[in-house]
Short mmCIF file of C-alpha atoms in Angstrom, two decimals:
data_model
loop_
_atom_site.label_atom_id
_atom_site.label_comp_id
_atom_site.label_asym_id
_atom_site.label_seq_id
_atom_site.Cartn_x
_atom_site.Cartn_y
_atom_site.Cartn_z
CA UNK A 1 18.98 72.73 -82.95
CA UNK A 2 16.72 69.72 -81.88
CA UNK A 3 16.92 66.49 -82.57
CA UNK A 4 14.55 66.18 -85.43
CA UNK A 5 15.76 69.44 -87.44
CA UNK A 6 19.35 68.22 -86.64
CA UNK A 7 18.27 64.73 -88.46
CA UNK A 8 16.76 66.61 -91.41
CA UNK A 9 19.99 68.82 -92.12
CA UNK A 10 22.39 65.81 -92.14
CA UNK A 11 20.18 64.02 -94.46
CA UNK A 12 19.51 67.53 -96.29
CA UNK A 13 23.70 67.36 -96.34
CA UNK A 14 24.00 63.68 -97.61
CA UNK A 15 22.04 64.89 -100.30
CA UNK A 16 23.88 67.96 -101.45
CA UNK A 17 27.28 65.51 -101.29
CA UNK A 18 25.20 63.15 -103.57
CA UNK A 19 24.35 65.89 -105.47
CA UNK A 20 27.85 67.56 -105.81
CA UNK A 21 29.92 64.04 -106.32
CA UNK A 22 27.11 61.60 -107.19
CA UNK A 23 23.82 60.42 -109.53
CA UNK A 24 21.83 62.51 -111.68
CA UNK A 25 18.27 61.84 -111.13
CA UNK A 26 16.63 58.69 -113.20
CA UNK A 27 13.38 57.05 -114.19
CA UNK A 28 12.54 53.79 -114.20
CA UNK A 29 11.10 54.56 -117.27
CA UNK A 30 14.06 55.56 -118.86
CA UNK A 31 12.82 54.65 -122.16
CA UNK A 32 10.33 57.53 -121.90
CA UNK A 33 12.77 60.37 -121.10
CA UNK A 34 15.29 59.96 -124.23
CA UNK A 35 16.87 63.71 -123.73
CA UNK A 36 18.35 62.51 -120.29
CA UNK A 37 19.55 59.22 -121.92
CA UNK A 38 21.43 60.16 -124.92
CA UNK A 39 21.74 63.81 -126.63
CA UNK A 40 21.69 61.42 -129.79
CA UNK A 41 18.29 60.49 -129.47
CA UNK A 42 17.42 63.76 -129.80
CA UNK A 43 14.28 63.94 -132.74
CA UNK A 44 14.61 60.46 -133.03
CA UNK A 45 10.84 59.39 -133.33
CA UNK A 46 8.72 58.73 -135.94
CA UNK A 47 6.77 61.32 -136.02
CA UNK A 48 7.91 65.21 -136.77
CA UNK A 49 8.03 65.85 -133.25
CA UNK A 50 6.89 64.92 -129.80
CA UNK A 51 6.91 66.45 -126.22
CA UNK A 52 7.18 64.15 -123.21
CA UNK A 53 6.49 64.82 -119.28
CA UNK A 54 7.72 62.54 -116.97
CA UNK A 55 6.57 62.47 -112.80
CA UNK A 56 7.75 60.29 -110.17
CA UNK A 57 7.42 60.24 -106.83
CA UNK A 58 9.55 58.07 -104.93
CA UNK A 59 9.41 57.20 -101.31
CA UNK A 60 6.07 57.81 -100.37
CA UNK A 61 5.75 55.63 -97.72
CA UNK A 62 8.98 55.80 -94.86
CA UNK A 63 10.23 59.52 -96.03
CA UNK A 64 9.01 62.45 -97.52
CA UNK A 65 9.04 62.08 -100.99
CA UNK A 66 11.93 62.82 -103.63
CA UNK A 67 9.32 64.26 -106.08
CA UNK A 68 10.80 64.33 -109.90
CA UNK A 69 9.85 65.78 -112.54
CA UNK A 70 10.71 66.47 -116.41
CA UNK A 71 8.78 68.05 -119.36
CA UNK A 72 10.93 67.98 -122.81
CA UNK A 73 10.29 68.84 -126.51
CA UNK A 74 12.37 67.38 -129.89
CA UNK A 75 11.59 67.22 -133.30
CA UNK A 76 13.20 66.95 -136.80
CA UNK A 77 13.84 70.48 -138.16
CA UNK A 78 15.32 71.81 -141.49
CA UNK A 79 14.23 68.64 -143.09
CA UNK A 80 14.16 70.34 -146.87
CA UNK A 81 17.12 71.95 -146.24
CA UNK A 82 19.35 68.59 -145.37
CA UNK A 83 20.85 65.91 -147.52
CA UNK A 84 18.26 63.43 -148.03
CA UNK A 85 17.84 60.63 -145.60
CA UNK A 86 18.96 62.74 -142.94
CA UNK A 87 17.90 63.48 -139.68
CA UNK A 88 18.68 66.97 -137.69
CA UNK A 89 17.11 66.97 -134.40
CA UNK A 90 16.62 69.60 -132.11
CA UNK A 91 15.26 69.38 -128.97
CA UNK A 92 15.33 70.93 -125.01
CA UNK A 93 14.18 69.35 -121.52
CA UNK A 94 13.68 71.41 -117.83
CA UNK A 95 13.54 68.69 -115.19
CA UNK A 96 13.09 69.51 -111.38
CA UNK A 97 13.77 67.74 -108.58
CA UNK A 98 13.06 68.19 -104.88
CA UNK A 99 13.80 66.22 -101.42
CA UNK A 100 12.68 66.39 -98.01
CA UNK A 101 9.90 68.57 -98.31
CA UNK A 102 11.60 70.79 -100.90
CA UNK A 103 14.10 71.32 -98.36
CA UNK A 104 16.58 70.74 -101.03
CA UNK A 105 15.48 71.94 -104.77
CA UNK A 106 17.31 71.47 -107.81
CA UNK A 107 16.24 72.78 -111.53
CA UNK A 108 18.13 71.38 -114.52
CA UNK A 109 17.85 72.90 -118.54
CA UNK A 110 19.35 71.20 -121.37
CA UNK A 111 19.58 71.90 -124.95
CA UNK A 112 20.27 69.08 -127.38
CA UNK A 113 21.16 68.84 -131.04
CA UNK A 114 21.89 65.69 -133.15
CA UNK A 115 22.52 64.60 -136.61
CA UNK A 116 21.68 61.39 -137.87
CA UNK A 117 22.34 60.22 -141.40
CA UNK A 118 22.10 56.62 -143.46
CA UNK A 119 25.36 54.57 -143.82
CA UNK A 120 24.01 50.80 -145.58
CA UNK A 121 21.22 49.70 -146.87
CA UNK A 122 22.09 45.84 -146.64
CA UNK A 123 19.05 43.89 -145.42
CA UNK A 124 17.65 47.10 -144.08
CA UNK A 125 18.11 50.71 -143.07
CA UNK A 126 21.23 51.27 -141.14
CA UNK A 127 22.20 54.74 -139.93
CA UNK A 128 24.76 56.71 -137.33
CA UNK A 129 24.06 59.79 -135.19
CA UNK A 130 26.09 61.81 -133.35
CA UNK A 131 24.38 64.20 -130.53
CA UNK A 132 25.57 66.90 -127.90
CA UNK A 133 23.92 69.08 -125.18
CA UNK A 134 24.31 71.96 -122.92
CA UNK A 135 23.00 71.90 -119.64
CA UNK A 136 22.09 74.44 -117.07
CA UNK A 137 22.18 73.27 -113.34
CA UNK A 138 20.51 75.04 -109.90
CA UNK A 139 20.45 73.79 -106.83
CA UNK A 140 19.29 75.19 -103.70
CA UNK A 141 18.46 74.55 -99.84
CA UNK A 142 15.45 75.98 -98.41
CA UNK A 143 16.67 77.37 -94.82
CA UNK A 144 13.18 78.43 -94.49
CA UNK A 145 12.56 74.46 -93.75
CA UNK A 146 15.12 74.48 -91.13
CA UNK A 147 16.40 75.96 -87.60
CA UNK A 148 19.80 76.18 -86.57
CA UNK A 149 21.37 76.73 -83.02
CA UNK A 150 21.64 80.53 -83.99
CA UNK A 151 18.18 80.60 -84.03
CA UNK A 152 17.15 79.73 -80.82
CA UNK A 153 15.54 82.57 -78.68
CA UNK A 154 14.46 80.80 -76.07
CA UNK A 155 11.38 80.07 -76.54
CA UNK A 156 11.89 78.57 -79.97
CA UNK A 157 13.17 78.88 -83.17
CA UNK A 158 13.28 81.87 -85.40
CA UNK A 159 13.86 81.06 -88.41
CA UNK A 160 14.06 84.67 -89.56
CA UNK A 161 17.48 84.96 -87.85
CA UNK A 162 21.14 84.80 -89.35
CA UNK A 163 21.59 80.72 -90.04
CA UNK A 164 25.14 81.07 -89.00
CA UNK A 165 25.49 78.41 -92.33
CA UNK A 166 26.57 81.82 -94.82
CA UNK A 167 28.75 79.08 -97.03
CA UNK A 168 25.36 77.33 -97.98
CA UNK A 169 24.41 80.29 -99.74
CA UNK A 170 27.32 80.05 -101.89
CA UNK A 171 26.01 76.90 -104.22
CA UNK A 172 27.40 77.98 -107.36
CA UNK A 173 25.12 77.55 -110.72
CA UNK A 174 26.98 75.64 -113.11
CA UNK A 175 27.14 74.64 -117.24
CA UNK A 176 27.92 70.80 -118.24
CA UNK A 177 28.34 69.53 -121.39
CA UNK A 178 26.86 65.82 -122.72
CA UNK A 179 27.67 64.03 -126.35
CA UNK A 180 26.95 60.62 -127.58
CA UNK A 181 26.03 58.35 -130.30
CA UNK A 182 23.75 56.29 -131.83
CA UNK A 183 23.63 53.59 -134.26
CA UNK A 184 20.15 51.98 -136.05
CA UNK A 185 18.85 49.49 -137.62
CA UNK A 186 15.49 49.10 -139.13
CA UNK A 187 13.89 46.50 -141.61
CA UNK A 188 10.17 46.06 -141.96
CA UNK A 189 9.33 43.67 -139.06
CA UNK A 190 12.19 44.78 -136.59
CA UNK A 191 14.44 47.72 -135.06
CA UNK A 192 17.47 47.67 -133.00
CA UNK A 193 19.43 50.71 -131.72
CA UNK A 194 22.43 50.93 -129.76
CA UNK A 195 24.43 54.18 -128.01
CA UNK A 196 26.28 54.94 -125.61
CA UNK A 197 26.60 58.97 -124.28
CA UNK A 198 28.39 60.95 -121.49
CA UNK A 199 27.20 63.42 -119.51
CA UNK A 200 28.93 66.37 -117.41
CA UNK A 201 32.17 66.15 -120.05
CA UNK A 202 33.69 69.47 -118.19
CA UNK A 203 33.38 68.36 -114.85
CA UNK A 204 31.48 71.70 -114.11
CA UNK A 205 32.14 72.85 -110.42
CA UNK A 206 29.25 72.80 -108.02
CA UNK A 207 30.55 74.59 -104.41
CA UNK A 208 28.74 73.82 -101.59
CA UNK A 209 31.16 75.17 -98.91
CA UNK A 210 33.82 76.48 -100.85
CA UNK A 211 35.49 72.92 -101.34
CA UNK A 212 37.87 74.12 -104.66
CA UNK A 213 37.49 69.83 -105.03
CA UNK A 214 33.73 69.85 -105.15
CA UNK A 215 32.69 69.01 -109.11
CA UNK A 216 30.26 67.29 -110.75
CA UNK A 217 30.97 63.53 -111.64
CA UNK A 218 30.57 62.42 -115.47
CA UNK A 219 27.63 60.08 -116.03
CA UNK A 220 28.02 57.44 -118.84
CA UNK A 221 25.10 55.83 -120.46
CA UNK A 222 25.27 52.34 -122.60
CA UNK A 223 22.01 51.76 -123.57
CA UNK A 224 20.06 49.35 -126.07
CA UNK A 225 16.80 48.45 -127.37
CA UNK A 226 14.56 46.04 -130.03
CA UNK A 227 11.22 45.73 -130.91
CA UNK A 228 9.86 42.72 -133.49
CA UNK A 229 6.43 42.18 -134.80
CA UNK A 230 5.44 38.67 -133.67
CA UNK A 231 2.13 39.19 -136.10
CA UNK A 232 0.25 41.47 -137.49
CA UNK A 233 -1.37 42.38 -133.37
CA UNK A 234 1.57 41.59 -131.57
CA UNK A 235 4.59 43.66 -130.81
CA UNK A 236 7.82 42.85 -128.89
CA UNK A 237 10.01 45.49 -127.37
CA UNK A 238 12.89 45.00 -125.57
CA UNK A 239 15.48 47.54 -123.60
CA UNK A 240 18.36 48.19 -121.22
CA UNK A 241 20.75 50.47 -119.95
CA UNK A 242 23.54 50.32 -117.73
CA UNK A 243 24.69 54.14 -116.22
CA UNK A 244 27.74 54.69 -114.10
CA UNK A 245 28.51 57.92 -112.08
CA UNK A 246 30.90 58.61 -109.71
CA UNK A 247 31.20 55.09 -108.18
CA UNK A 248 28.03 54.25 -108.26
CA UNK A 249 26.00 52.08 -111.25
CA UNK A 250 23.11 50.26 -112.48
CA UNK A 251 21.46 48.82 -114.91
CA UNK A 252 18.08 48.27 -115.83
CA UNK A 253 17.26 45.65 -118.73
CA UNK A 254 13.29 44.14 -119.84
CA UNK A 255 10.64 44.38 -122.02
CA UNK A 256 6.91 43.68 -122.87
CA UNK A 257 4.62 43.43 -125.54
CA UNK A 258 2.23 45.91 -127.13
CA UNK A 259 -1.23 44.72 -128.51
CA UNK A 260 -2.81 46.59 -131.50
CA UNK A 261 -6.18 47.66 -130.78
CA UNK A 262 -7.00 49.05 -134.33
CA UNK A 263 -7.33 47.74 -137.09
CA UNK A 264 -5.42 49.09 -140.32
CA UNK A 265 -5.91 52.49 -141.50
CA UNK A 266 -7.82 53.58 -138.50
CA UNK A 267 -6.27 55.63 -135.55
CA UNK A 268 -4.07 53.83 -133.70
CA UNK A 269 -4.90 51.98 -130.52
CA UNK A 270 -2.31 50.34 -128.32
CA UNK A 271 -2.34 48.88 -125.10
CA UNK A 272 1.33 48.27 -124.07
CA UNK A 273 2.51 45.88 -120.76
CA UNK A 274 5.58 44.91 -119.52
CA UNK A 275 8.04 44.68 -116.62
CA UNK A 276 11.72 45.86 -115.96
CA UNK A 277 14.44 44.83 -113.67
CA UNK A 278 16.47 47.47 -112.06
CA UNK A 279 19.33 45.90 -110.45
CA UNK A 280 19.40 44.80 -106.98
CA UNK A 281 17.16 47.55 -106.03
CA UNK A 282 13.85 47.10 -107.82
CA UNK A 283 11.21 45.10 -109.90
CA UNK A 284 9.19 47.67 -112.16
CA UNK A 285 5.69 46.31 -114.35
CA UNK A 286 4.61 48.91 -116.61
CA UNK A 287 1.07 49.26 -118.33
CA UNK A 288 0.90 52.11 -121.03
CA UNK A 289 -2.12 52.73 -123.70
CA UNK A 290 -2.07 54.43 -126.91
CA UNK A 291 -4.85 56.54 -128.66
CA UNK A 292 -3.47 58.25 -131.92
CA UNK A 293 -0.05 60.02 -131.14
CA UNK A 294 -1.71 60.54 -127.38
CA UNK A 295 0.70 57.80 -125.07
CA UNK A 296 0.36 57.27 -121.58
CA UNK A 297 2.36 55.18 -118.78
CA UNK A 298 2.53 53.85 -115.70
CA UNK A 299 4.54 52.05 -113.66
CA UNK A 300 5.67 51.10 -110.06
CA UNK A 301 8.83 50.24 -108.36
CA UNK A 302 8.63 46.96 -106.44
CA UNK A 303 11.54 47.23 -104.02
CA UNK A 304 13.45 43.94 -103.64
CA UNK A 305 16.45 45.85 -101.49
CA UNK A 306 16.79 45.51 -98.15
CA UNK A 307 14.79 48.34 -97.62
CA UNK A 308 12.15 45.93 -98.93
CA UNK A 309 12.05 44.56 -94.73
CA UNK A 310 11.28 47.77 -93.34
CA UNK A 311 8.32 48.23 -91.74
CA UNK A 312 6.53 50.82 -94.19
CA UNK A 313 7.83 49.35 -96.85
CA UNK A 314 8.71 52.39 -100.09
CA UNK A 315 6.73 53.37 -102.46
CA UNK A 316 7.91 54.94 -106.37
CA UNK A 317 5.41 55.86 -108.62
CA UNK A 318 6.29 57.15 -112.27
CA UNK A 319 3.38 58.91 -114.59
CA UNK A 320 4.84 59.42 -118.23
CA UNK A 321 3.05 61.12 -121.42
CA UNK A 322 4.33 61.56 -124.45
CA UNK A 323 1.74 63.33 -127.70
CA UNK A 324 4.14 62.82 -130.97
CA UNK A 325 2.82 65.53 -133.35
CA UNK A 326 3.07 65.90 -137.64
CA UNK A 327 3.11 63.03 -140.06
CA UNK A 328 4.40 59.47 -139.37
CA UNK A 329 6.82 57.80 -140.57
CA UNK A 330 6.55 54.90 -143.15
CA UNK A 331 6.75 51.41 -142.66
CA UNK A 332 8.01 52.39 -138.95
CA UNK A 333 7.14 49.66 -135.68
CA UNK A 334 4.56 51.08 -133.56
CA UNK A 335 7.14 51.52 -130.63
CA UNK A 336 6.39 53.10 -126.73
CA UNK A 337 9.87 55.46 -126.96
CA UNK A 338 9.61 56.34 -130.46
#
């Protein structure tokens, strides 16, 4: 194998370890991908329903890009069939996620149900859900992207050849289980809500090379956010979130301000700003617009690593759009995750 394909399957390795023992993939807008947050947030919006797709491409500059991807549905459903002031969401999310090239490829399914009902009324609306999910997970390496010593003729590679690598063919597909919970409050200038969820509950086992150890780390999720009307144009919103995973943590925590375009009764017209600290590895500004229950974001990873010195310095783009469908809610704070 030469030197460059032997390069590209230790880092293609490093990433199935990271995979097997490590991090889920994230967004820096995590705000705008609730289904990978928190099982509880699942139909939590103020509208009947709303589908959300979520791009990023990370890396653009040094390495090929870690391209990915998510595109998720939830809604309220059985609404006349519930106890009044209640909440049953149901909701699903496919996310996909590729690395060098598509070298390595992994495709993720959950589905997520959650219950959310009204516990006070004291100074405002305060209510507790409860969530879970079931997730389907597939991960693959692309041999057809690389050439092992078995390969050589000669004259070159072949990649048509044996690999010699027969365990890599045994990555087992694998089932994980999330829950988690929420608690709101809402009066008619401001909202807070707080959870916290875990992810990969069963430790589902993901073999790479027939390590019996191999197994997917739980992922725990504290997360938090506020908005406030300031006046009658002028929002604030506020988040954070702090996720730990098999050693490895972070936490992102900011906010912005959203500007009312519109005047009352006409469509709504938002333009949304803000910026986000990721910890020790990235300063993120955000711009986002919104027309009706059409959303759309933007944002960009300003690395402040050490990776910040190299000499191409990274790149990490994330594209989010969310269209919230049905009749709004009343007397409910024009919010970007909502």
């Amino acid at each position: 194998m030469n030197k460059l394909k032997l390069m590209k399957l230790l880092l293609v390795l490093s990433l199935v370890a990271v995979g097997a023992y490590g991090q889920d993939p994230s967004f820096s807008q995590f705000f705008s991908s609730p289904l990978n947050i928190n099982p509880a947030l699942t139909g939590i919006t103020n509208y009947d329903y709303r589908g959300i797709a979520n791009i990023r491409v990370e890396w653009v500059n040094p390495a090929n890009p870690y391209n990915t991807s998510t595109a998720s549905w939830d809604g309220k459903i059985f609404q006349d069939k519930i106890p009044e002031n209640s909440i049953f969401g149901l909701g699903g999310m496919i996310m996909y996620d590729q690395a060098m090239l598509g070298t390595l490829k992994s495709t993720y399914a959950s589905l997520d149900a959650s219950y959310n009902i009204k516990i006070a009324e004291q100074g405002g609306d305060q209510r507790l859900g409860m969530g879970v999910g079931l997730t389907y997970g597939h991960k693959r390496v692309d041999f057809s992207q690389l050439s092992f010593s078995q390969q050589f003729t000669g004259n070159g590679f072949d990649t048509n050849l044996p690999t010699g690598e027969a365990a890599f063919t045994n990555m087992t597909d694998y089932l994980s289980v999330s829950a988690g919970l929420l608690y709101s409050f809402s009066s008619r200038y401001a909202s807070l809500d707080f959870g916290a969820a875990a992810f990969h509950l069963n430790k589902p086992k993901q073999t790479v090379v027939n390590d019996p150890n191999q197994y997917l780390a739980p992922r725990y999720v504290v997360h938090a956010d506020y908005e406030n009307y300031l006046n009658s144009k002028v929002v604030l919103f506020t988040n954070s979130i702090y996720q730990t995973q098999a050693k490895a943590n972070y936490f992102s925590v900011g906010g912005g301000f959203g500007y009312l375009l519109s005047d009352e009764g006409e469509e709504d017209m938002i333009f949304n700003a803000g910026l986000w600290y990721w910890s020790n590895n990235a300063i993120v500004p955000y711009i986002g617009f919104v027309f009706n229950k059409l959303q759309l974001g933007l944002s960009y990873d300003i690395t402040i690593s050490q990776l910040s010195s190299a000499a191409r310095r990274p790149q990490t783009f994330e594209l989010s759009i969310t269209f919230r469908g049905g009749d709004r809610a009343d007397g409910v704070i024009p919010s970007p995750w909502k």
